[in-house]
CSV table of C-alpha atoms in Angstrom, one decimal:
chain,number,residue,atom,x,y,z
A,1,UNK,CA,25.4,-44.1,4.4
A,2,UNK,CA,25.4,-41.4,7.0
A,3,UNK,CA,26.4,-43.9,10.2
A,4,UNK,CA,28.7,-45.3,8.1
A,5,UNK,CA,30.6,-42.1,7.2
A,6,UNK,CA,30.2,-41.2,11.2
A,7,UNK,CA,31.7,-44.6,12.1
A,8,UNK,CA,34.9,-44.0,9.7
A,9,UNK,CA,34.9,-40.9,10.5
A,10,UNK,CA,33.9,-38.8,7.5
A,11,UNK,CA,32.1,-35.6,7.6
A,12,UNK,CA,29.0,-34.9,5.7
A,13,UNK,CA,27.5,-31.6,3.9
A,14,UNK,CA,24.0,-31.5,3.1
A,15,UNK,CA,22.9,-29.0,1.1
A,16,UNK,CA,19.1,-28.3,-0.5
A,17,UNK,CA,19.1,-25.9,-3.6
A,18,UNK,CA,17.3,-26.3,-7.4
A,19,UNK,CA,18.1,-25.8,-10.4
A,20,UNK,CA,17.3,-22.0,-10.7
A,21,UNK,CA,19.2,-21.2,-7.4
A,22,UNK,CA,22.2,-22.2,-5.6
A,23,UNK,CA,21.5,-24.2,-2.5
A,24,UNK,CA,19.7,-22.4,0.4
A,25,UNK,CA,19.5,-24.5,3.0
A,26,UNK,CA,22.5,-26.1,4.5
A,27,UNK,CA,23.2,-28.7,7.4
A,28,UNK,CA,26.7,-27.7,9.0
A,29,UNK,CA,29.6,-30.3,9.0
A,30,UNK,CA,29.5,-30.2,13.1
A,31,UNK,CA,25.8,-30.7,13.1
A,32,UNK,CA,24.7,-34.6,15.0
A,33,UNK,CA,24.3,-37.2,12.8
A,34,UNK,CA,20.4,-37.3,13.4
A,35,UNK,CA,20.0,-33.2,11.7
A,36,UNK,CA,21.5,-35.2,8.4
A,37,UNK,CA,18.5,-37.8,8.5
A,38,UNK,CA,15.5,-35.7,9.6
A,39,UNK,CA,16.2,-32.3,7.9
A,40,UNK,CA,17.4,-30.3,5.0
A,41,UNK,CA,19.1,-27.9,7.5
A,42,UNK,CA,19.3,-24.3,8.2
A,43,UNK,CA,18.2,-21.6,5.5
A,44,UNK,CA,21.5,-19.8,4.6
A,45,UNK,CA,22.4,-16.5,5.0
A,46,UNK,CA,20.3,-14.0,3.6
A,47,UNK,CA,17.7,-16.4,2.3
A,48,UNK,CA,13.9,-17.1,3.7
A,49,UNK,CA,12.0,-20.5,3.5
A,50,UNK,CA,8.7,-21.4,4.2
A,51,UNK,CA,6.3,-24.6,3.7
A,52,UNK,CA,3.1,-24.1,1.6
A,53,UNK,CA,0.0,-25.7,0.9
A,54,UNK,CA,-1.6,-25.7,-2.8
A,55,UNK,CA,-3.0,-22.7,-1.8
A,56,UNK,CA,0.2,-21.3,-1.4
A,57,UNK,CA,-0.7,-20.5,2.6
A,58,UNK,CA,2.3,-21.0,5.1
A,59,UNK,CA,2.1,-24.1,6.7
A,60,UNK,CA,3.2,-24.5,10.8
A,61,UNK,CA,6.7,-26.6,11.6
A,62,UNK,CA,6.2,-30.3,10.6
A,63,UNK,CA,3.6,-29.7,8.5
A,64,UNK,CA,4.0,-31.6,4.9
A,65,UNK,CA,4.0,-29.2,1.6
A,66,UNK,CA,5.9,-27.5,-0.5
A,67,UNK,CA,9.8,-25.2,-0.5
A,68,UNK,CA,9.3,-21.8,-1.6
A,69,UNK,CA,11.8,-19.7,-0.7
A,70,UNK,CA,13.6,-16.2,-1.3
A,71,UNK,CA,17.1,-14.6,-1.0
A,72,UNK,CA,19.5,-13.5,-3.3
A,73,UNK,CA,20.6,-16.5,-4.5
A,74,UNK,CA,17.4,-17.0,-6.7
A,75,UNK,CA,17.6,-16.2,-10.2
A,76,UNK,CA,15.8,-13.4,-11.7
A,77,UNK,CA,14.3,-15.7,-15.3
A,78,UNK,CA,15.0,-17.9,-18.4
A,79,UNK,CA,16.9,-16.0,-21.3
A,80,UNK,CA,14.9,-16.8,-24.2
């Protein structure tokens, strides 16, 4: 879908968020087409993100695991 949209000329927004927070990690409209297919993007402002392992230790760059991240965007709980 992306080198289609790049060959019509179409610009594409990626954006990584959950449920509980509004996407933190975006991948600009001006970014190469290649940023789209290998990434989730760049944290936004304000907002921290880190890979973990299942012991919840940070991980290097490339390493497989899991989000967790921080920033203000996060919600604070569930109302019961």
């Amino acid at each position: 879908m992306a080198r289609e949209c790049q060959q019509l000329g179409i610009k594409l927004l990626s954006v990584y968020g959950s449920t509980e927070s509004s996407p933190h990690a975006v991948v600009n409209l001006d970014d190469p087409l290649s940023r789209f297919m290998h990434t989730d993007g760049y944290a936004a402002a304000g907002v921290e993100i880190k890979v973990v392992d299942d012991a919840r230790k940070t991980l290097p760059p490339g390493c497989e695991g899991e989000e967790a991240s921080r920033g203000p965007n996060v919600f604070m709980g569930y109302f019961d």
